[in-house]
Short mmCIF file of C-alpha atoms in Angstrom, two decimals:
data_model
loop_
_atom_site.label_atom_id
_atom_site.label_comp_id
_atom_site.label_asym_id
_atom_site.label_seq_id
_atom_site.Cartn_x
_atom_site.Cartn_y
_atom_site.Cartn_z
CA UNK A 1 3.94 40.80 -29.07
CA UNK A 2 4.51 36.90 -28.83
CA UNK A 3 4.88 35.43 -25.73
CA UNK A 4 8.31 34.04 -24.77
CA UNK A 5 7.93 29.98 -24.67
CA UNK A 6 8.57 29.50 -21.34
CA UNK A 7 5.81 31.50 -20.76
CA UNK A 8 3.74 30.11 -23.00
CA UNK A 9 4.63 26.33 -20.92
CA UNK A 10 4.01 27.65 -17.33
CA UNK A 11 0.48 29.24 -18.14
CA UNK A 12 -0.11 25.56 -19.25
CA UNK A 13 0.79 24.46 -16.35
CA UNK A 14 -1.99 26.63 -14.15
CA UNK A 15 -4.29 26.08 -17.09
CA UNK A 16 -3.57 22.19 -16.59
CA UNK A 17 -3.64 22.29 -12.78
CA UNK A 18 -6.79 24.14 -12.66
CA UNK A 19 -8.65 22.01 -14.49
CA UNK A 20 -7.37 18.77 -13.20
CA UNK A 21 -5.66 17.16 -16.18
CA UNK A 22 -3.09 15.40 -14.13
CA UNK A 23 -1.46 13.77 -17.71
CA UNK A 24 -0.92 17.03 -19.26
CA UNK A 25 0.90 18.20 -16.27
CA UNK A 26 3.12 15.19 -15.20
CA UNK A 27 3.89 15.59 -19.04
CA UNK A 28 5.31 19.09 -19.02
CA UNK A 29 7.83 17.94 -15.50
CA UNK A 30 11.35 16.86 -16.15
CA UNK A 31 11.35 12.94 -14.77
CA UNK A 32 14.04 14.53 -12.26
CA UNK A 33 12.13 17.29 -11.52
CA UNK A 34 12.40 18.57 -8.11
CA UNK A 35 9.68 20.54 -6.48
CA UNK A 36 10.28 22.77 -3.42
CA UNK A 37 7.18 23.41 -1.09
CA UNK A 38 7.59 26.19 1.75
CA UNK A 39 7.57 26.07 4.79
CA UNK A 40 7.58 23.38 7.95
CA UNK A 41 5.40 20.98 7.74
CA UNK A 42 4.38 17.53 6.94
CA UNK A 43 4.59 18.42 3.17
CA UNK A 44 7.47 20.82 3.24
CA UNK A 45 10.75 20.22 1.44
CA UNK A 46 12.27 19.43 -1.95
CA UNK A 47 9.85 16.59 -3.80
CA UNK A 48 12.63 14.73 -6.00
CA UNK A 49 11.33 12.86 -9.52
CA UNK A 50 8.19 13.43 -11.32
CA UNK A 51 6.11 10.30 -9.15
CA UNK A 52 7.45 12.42 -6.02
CA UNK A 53 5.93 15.40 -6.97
CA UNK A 54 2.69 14.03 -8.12
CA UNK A 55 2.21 11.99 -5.45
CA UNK A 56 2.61 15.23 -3.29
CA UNK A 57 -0.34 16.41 -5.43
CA UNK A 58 -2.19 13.57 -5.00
CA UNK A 59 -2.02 14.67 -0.87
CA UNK A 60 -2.21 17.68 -0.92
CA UNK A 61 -5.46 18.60 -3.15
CA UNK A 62 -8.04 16.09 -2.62
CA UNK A 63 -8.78 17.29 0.83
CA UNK A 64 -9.54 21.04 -0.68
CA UNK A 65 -12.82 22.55 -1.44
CA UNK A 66 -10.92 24.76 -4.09
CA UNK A 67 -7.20 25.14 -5.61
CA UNK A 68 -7.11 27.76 -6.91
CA UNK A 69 -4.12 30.12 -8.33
CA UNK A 70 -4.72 33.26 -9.87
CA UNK A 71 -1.74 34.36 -12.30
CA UNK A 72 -0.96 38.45 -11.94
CA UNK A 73 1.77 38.64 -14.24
CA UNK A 74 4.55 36.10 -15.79
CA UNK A 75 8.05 36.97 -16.39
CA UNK A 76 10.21 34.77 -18.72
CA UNK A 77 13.93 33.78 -20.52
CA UNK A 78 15.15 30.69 -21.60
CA UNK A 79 15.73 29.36 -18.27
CA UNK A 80 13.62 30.47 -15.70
CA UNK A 81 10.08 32.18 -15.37
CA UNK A 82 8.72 33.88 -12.52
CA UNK A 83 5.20 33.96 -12.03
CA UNK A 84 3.45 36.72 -9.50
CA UNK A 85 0.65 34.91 -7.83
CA UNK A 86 -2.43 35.12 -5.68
CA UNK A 87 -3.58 32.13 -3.80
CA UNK A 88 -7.08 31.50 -2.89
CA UNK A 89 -7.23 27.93 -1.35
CA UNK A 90 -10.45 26.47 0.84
CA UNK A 91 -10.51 23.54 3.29
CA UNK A 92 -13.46 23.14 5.49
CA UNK A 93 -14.14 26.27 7.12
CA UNK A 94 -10.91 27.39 6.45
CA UNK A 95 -9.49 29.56 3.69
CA UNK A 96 -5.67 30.45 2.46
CA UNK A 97 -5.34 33.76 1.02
CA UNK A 98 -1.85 35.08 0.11
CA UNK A 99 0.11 36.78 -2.88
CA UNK A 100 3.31 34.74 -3.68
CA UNK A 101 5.83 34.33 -6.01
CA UNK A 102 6.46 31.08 -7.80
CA UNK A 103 9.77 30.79 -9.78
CA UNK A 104 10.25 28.02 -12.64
CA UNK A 105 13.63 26.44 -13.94
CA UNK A 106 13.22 24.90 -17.13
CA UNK A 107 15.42 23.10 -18.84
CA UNK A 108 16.49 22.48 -22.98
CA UNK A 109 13.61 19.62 -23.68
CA UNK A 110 11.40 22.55 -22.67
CA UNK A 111 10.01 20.77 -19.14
CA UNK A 112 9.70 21.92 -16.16
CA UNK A 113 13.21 20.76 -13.99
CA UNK A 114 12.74 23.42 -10.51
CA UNK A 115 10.21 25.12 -8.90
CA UNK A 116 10.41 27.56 -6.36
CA UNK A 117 7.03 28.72 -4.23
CA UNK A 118 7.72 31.91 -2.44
CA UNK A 119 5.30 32.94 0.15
CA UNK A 120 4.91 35.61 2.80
CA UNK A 121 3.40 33.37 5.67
CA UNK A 122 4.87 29.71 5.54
CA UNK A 123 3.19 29.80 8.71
CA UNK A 124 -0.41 30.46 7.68
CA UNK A 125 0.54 27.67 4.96
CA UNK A 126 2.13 25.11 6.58
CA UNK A 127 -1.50 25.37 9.16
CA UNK A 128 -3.85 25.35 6.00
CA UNK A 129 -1.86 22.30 4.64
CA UNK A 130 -1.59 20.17 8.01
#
């Protein structure tokens, strides 16, 4: 069975993120992309436009050990995908461990125009990410 496209895009995505190709990802975002991060803090909130959001990558992941994301299993249609997740993120001598739910909107060009984290413990997140 063939994997539906929008599938296909977001396991890019991780594929991309994981391995640090910055280009490959900014190049599957919509240019009004807008990225919601969980939770409270200092890097909560909706990131509006494409330099938004990867400047809010740019923050956020140099100060890790790791980044990593570990895809359970993706759901897709032609306008959303919803990807079950396990995060397993160090800092220091601290570590973020946590299943989650990250949901995708994607528009007609094919790039990614939403994204949704969903996560059990903003609170355990927003202290990892402060």
């Amino acid at each position: 069975m063939t994997e539906h496209p929008n599938a296909e895009l977001v396991r890019k995505i991780y594929e991309l993120s994981g391995g640090g190709d910055v280009d490959g990802f900014a190049d599957a975002l919509a240019d009004d992309v807008v990225w919601h991060v969980p939770g409270r803090g200092a890097n909560a909130g909706a990131h509006r436009g494409k330099e938004a959001v990867l400047a809010f990558f740019g923050r956020v992941i140099p100060g890790l050990r790791s980044f990593r994301i570990e895809v359970h299993d993706i759901l897709a249609t032609d306008a959303h995908v919803v990807v079950l997740v396990r995060y397993d993120h160090e800092r220091d001598d601290r570590r973020f461990q946590q299943l989650g739910t990250e949901v995708f909107h994607v528009d007609e060009n094919g790039q990614i125009k939403e994204f949704w984290a969903l996560i059990d413990d903003t609170g355990a997140f927003d202290e990892f990410f402060a």
